[in-house]
C-alpha positions in Angstrom: 65.9 160.3 168.1 62.7 159.0 166.5 63.0 155.7 164.8 60.6 153.8 162.6 58.3 156.8 162.2 56.1 157.3 159.1 56.8 160.4 157.1 53.8 161.0 154.8 54.9 163.2 151.8 51.5 164.9 151.9 52.4 166.4 155.2 55.5 168.0 153.6 53.4 169.7 150.9 53.2 167.1 148.2 50.0 167.6 146.1 50.0 164.2 144.2 47.6 165.4 141.5 49.7 164.2 138.6 50.4 167.8 137.5 52.3 169.6 140.2 56.0 168.9 140.6 56.4 167.5 144.1 60.2 167.0 144.1 60.9 169.4 147.0 58.1 168.0 149.3 59.2 164.4 148.7 62.8 165.2 149.2 62.0 167.1 152.4 60.2 164.0 153.8 63.2 161.8 152.8 65.7 164.1 154.5 63.6 164.4 157.7 63.4 160.7 157.9 67.1 160.2 157.4 68.0 162.9 159.8 65.8 161.4 162.5 67.6 158.0 162.2 65.3 156.3 159.8 61.8 155.2 159.1 59.2 155.0 156.3 58.6 157.7 153.7 55.0 157.1 152.6 53.4 157.8 149.2 49.7 157.3 149.7 47.4 155.3 147.3 45.3 157.1 144.8 47.9 159.8 144.1 50.3 160.5 141.2 53.4 162.3 142.4 55.4 164.0 139.7 59.0 164.8 140.4 62.6 165.1 139.2 65.7 163.8 140.9 65.3 162.4 144.4 68.2 161.5 146.7 67.6 158.5 149.0 69.2 158.4 152.4 70.5 155.7 154.8 67.9 153.8 156.9 65.0 155.2 154.8 62.3 153.0 153.3 60.5 154.6 150.4 57.1 152.9 150.5 54.5 153.3 147.7 51.0 152.1 148.7 48.8 150.3 146.2 47.6 152.9 143.7 50.4 155.3 144.4 52.5 156.4 141.4 55.8 158.2 141.4 56.2 159.6 137.9 59.1 161.4 136.3 58.8 165.1 135.3 58.4 166.1 131.7 61.4 168.6 132.0 65.0 167.4 131.6 66.2 170.2 133.8 64.5 168.5 136.7 66.9 165.6 136.5 70.1 167.7 136.6 70.8 166.6 140.2 74.3 168.0 140.4 73.7 171.3 138.6 76.0 170.4 135.7 73.8 172.2 133.2 73.8 169.2 130.9 70.2 169.4 130.0 70.7 169.3 126.2 72.8 166.1 125.9 74.5 165.0 122.7 71.9 163.7 120.3 72.2 160.2 118.9 73.7 160.3 115.5 74.5 156.6 115.2 71.9 154.0 116.2 72.6 152.5 119.6 72.5 149.0 118.2 75.6 150.0 116.1 77.5 151.8 118.8 76.5 152.2 122.5 79.8 152.1 124.4 79.1 153.3 128.0 81.5 153.8 130.9 78.6 153.4 133.4 78.1 157.0 134.6 75.0 159.0 133.5 74.8 162.8 133.9 71.0 163.0 134.7 69.3 161.0 137.5 65.8 160.1 138.8 66.1 158.1 142.0 69.7 158.3 143.3 71.8 157.1 146.3 75.5 156.9 147.0 77.5 155.8 150.0 74.5 154.7 152.0 73.3 151.7 153.9 69.9 150.1 154.7 67.9 151.6 151.9 64.5 150.0 150.9 62.0 150.7 148.2 58.8 148.8 148.9 55.1 148.6 148.4 52.6 147.7 145.6 52.7 151.1 144.0 54.4 152.1 140.8 57.5 154.1 139.8 57.2 155.4 136.2 60.1 156.9 134.3 58.0 158.8 131.7 59.7 157.2 128.8 58.0 159.0 125.9 59.8 162.3 126.4 63.1 160.5 125.4 62.0 159.1 122.0 64.2 159.5 119.0 63.9 157.4 115.8 60.8 155.2 115.8 60.3 152.1 113.6 57.7 149.3 113.9 60.3 147.1 115.7 62.5 149.6 117.6 62.5 153.0 119.3 65.9 154.6 119.7 66.4 157.3 122.4 67.0 160.9 121.4 70.3 160.9 123.3 72.6 158.5 125.1 73.0 157.7 127.9 69.5 158.7 129.2 68.1 158.8 132.7 68.2 155.5 134.6 65.1 154.9 136.8 67.2 153.9 139.8 70.9 154.7 140.1 72.2 153.3 143.4 75.9 153.4 144.0 77.8 151.9 146.9 74.8 151.0 149.0 75.1 148.2 151.5 72.0 146.2 152.6 69.7 147.3 149.9 66.1 145.9 149.5 63.7 146.3 146.6 60.4 144.5 147.3 57.1 144.2 145.4 57.1 147.6 143.6 56.4 147.9 139.9 59.0 149.8 137.8 57.8 150.9 134.4 58.4 153.4 131.6 62.1 153.5 132.1 64.0 155.3 129.3 67.4 153.6 130.2 68.7 151.0 132.6 65.9 150.6 135.0 67.8 149.4 138.1 71.5 150.2 137.9 73.2 149.0 141.0 76.9 150.1 141.1 79.3 148.6 143.7 76.4 147.5 146.0 76.7 144.8 148.5 74.0 142.6 150.2 71.2 143.3 147.8 67.7 141.6 148.0 65.4 142.2 145.0 62.2 140.2 145.7 58.9 140.1 143.9 59.2 143.3 141.8 57.7 143.8 138.4 59.6 145.6 135.6 57.2 146.5 132.7 59.0 148.5 130.1 58.4 149.2 126.4 59.5 146.2 124.3 60.6 148.6 121.6 62.6 151.2 123.5 66.3 150.5 123.3 68.6 150.3 126.3 65.9 150.0 129.0 67.5 147.0 130.7 65.7 145.6 133.8 68.2 144.9 136.5 72.0 145.7 136.1 74.2 144.6 139.0 77.5 146.4 138.1 80.5 145.4 140.2 78.1 144.1 142.9 78.4 141.2 145.3 76.1 139.1 147.4 73.0 139.8 145.4 69.7 137.8 145.4 67.1 138.5 142.6 64.1 136.3 143.3 60.4 136.0 142.3 60.5 138.8 139.8 58.6 139.4 136.5 60.5 141.5 133.9 59.6 142.6 130.4 61.9 145.0 128.7 63.7 146.0 125.5 67.4 145.1 125.7 68.1 142.8 128.6 66.1 141.7 131.6 68.8 140.8 134.1 72.3 141.8 133.0 75.6 141.6 134.9 78.0 144.4 134.3 81.5 145.5 135.1 81.7 149.0 133.7 85.0 150.9 133.2 84.1 153.8 135.4 83.5 151.8 138.6 86.6 149.5 138.7 87.3 150.5 142.3 84.4 148.3 143.4 85.9 145.0 142.2 84.3 141.9 140.7 80.6 141.2 140.1 80.3 138.0 142.3 78.2 135.8 144.6 74.8 136.3 142.9 71.7 134.2 142.8 68.8 134.6 140.4 65.8 132.3 141.1 62.1 131.9 140.3 61.8 134.7 137.7 59.8 135.1 134.5 61.5 137.1 131.8 60.7 138.6 128.4 63.3 140.5 126.4 63.9 141.9 122.9 67.6 141.3 123.4 68.7 138.7 126.1 66.7 137.7 129.1 69.9 136.9 131.1 73.1 138.5 130.0 76.7 139.0 131.0 78.3 142.2 129.5 78.9 143.7 127.1 80.6 146.0 129.6 83.1 143.4 131.1 86.2 145.2 132.4 86.4 143.1 135.6 85.7 139.5 136.8 82.3 137.9 137.0 82.3 134.8 139.2 80.2 132.5 141.4 76.7 133.2 139.9 73.7 130.8 139.9 70.6 131.2 137.7 67.9 128.7 138.4 64.2 127.9 138.1 63.4 130.6 135.6 61.0 130.8 132.6 62.2 132.9 129.6 59.4 133.5 127.0 59.1 135.6 123.8 62.7 136.7 123.9 65.2 137.5 121.1 67.9 135.6 123.0 67.6 133.5 126.2 71.0 133.4 127.9 73.9 135.4 126.5 77.4 135.7 127.7 78.9 138.6 125.7 82.5 139.1 127.0 84.0 142.1 125.1 86.7 143.5 127.4 89.6 142.4 129.6 87.4 140.8 132.4 86.5 137.2 132.6 83.6 135.0 133.5 84.0 132.0 135.8 82.0 129.5 137.9 78.5 130.0 136.6 75.6 127.5 136.7 72.3 127.7 134.9 69.7 125.0 135.9 66.0 124.2 135.5 65.3 126.9 132.9 62.7 126.9 130.1 63.7 129.1 127.2 61.4 130.2 124.4 62.9 132.5 121.7 61.9 134.2 118.5 63.6 136.8 116.4 62.5 140.4 116.8 64.0 142.1 113.7 66.9 141.7 111.3 69.0 144.6 112.5 67.8 146.3 115.6 68.5 143.8 118.3 71.7 141.7 118.8 71.0 138.0 118.4 69.1 135.7 116.1 66.8 133.8 118.5 69.6 131.7 120.1 68.4 130.1 123.4 72.1 130.2 124.6 74.9 132.3 123.2 78.4 132.3 124.6 80.8 134.7 122.8 84.2 136.1 123.9 85.4 138.5 121.3 87.4 141.7 121.1 85.4 144.9 120.8 88.3 146.7 119.0 91.6 145.6 117.5 93.6 147.1 120.4 91.4 145.7 123.1 92.4 143.1 125.7 90.0 140.2 126.0 89.5 137.8 129.0 88.1 134.2 129.1 85.0 132.3 129.9 85.4 129.0 131.7 83.7 126.6 134.1 80.1 127.2 133.0 77.4 124.6 133.4 73.9 124.3 131.9 71.7 121.5 133.3 68.0 120.7 132.8 67.4 123.2 130.1 64.5 123.1 127.7 64.5 125.3 124.6 62.0 126.1 121.9 63.6 128.4 119.4 64.3 129.5 115.9 68.0 129.0 116.3 70.5 126.7 118.1 73.2 127.1 120.7 76.1 129.4 119.8 79.7 129.3 121.2 82.2 131.6 119.6 85.6 132.7 121.0 88.8 134.2 119.7 91.1 132.0 117.6 93.3 131.2 120.6 90.2 129.6 122.2 89.4 131.7 125.2 86.2 129.8 126.0 86.7 126.5 127.9 85.2 124.0 130.2 81.6 124.5 129.2 79.2 121.7 130.2 75.7 120.9 129.0 73.7 118.2 130.6 70.1 117.2 129.9 69.3 119.9 127.3 66.3 119.5 125.1 66.2 121.8 122.0 63.2 122.1 119.6 64.0 124.1 116.5 60.9 125.7 114.9 60.1 128.6 112.6 58.1 131.3 114.4 58.6 134.4 112.3 59.3 135.5 108.7 62.6 137.1 109.4 65.4 135.5 107.3 67.1 132.6 109.0 70.7 131.5 108.8 72.7 134.5 110.2 75.5 134.3 112.7 75.3 137.4 114.8 78.5 138.3 116.8 77.7 141.9 117.5 79.3 143.9 119.0 82.7 143.1 117.7 85.3 144.2 115.1 83.5 144.8 111.9 79.8 144.2 111.3 79.7 140.9 113.0 77.0 139.3 110.9 77.7 136.3 108.6 75.6 134.0 106.6 75.4 130.5 108.2 72.9 127.7 108.3 70.9 126.9 111.4 72.7 124.4 113.7 71.6 122.8 116.9 75.1 123.6 118.2 77.5 126.0 116.5 80.9 126.0 118.3 84.0 128.0 117.1 87.3 128.4 118.9 86.6 126.7 122.2 88.1 123.9 124.2 86.7 121.3 126.6 83.1 121.5 125.8 81.0 118.5 126.9 77.5 117.8 125.8 75.6 114.9 127.4 71.9 113.9 127.1 71.2 116.4 124.4 67.9 115.9 122.6 67.3 117.8 119.4 64.0 118.0 117.4 63.5 120.0 114.2 60.0 121.0 113.0 59.2 120.6 109.3 58.9 124.4 108.9 62.6 125.0 109.7 64.2 122.2 107.7 65.0 124.4 104.7 67.2 126.5 106.8 68.9 123.7 108.7 72.5 122.7 108.1 74.5 120.1 109.9 73.2 119.4 113.4 76.6 120.3 114.8 79.1 122.8 113.3 82.4 122.5 115.1 85.4 124.7 114.1 88.8 124.9 115.9 87.6 123.2 119.1 89.7 121.0 121.3 88.3 118.1 123.4 84.7 118.6 122.4 82.5 115.7 123.4 78.9 115.2 122.3 76.9 112.2 123.5 73.3 113.0 122.5 70.3 111.3 124.0 68.6 111.8 120.6 70.4 113.5 117.8 67.4 114.3 115.6 63.8 113.5 115.7 61.7 114.3 112.6 
């Protein structure tokens, strides 16, 4: 058995000229490496390797040297990994910002693994999803995909001991890094650089995952940068739990950090710390819409800078923090959000903090400490809209800008809360605090309003 050998894809017939499809050669190198007990599959610098679906194997490190590019094929049939013949998917008839329910299972794949262990993707090269072949309706503020769901860049299911380090992931047409039921995950120092107009190209989606560390990353993408999921199709993997996000820089046209909306199981024991969120439509968003719950979450030492991206296309209206727990449909079950702490948070935004639950108050024990909020106008989009999408009905209502808008919650405590309002936003400002149907809400601001 040969261990820790290097398997250069060029030796298996890869051309790497940016035109030939090198799928079979790269897959042959991966298979040989896996069959030998493990090692490194090497994509050499200065080459662009075009391919369709690739299946990663246990104990294989896919390594892209500086200047190496692994780019998706132009042909949808090259992503039909399981021969399902589904290469003419259902076209989008309703914009995805109006309806994008997703059970978590795509039918087409780029980089794929299932039931593996000790997989690594490393190096300072680039993996490019070739996004432009998936474009549907295009506006100055938003690009919808031509079908839904599209091809995720990485779809890794039930992988134990997974490492993603240093690579650049770009041009994804759908969820960039979809991790399903994975355990012991390290994502360190990667860059995700996606189109800020293309819908649904999330950055990192831990879905029913546990023991995950996401550190030292830079992510720019449309929809959400780092978003915790519990999709309906993968309930066998249990809760999404024991996760650390630290030292990341994030830019998003939806939410930089999000929970949901797919929330069929429990999220718990999650820490987000020492991050900078800039030029985002929302900063932190908890969007519970299903029967799962969110518990034991801490956000600390985070700077949040938000601005509104459009009036319709992206959920949210520049809230630095939004906590919502609402039914997706009338017949749906809905869980709870509780024991969430925000400490040492600075916000510069066009809107205030939003908390909105069901009438029976399924949001509780939310704590804010040492939060500084500066409200300022940055764009010409209309102000004063409460955006609860997705939910029953349209979900958008007229409302003034408030530093804190809390509906249907209990045991919310706000201490050392500093609020400043720039002159350019005062025409849209209502009361500093709007509180409706809340029990045991305590506010002790450091400075309520500075003009």
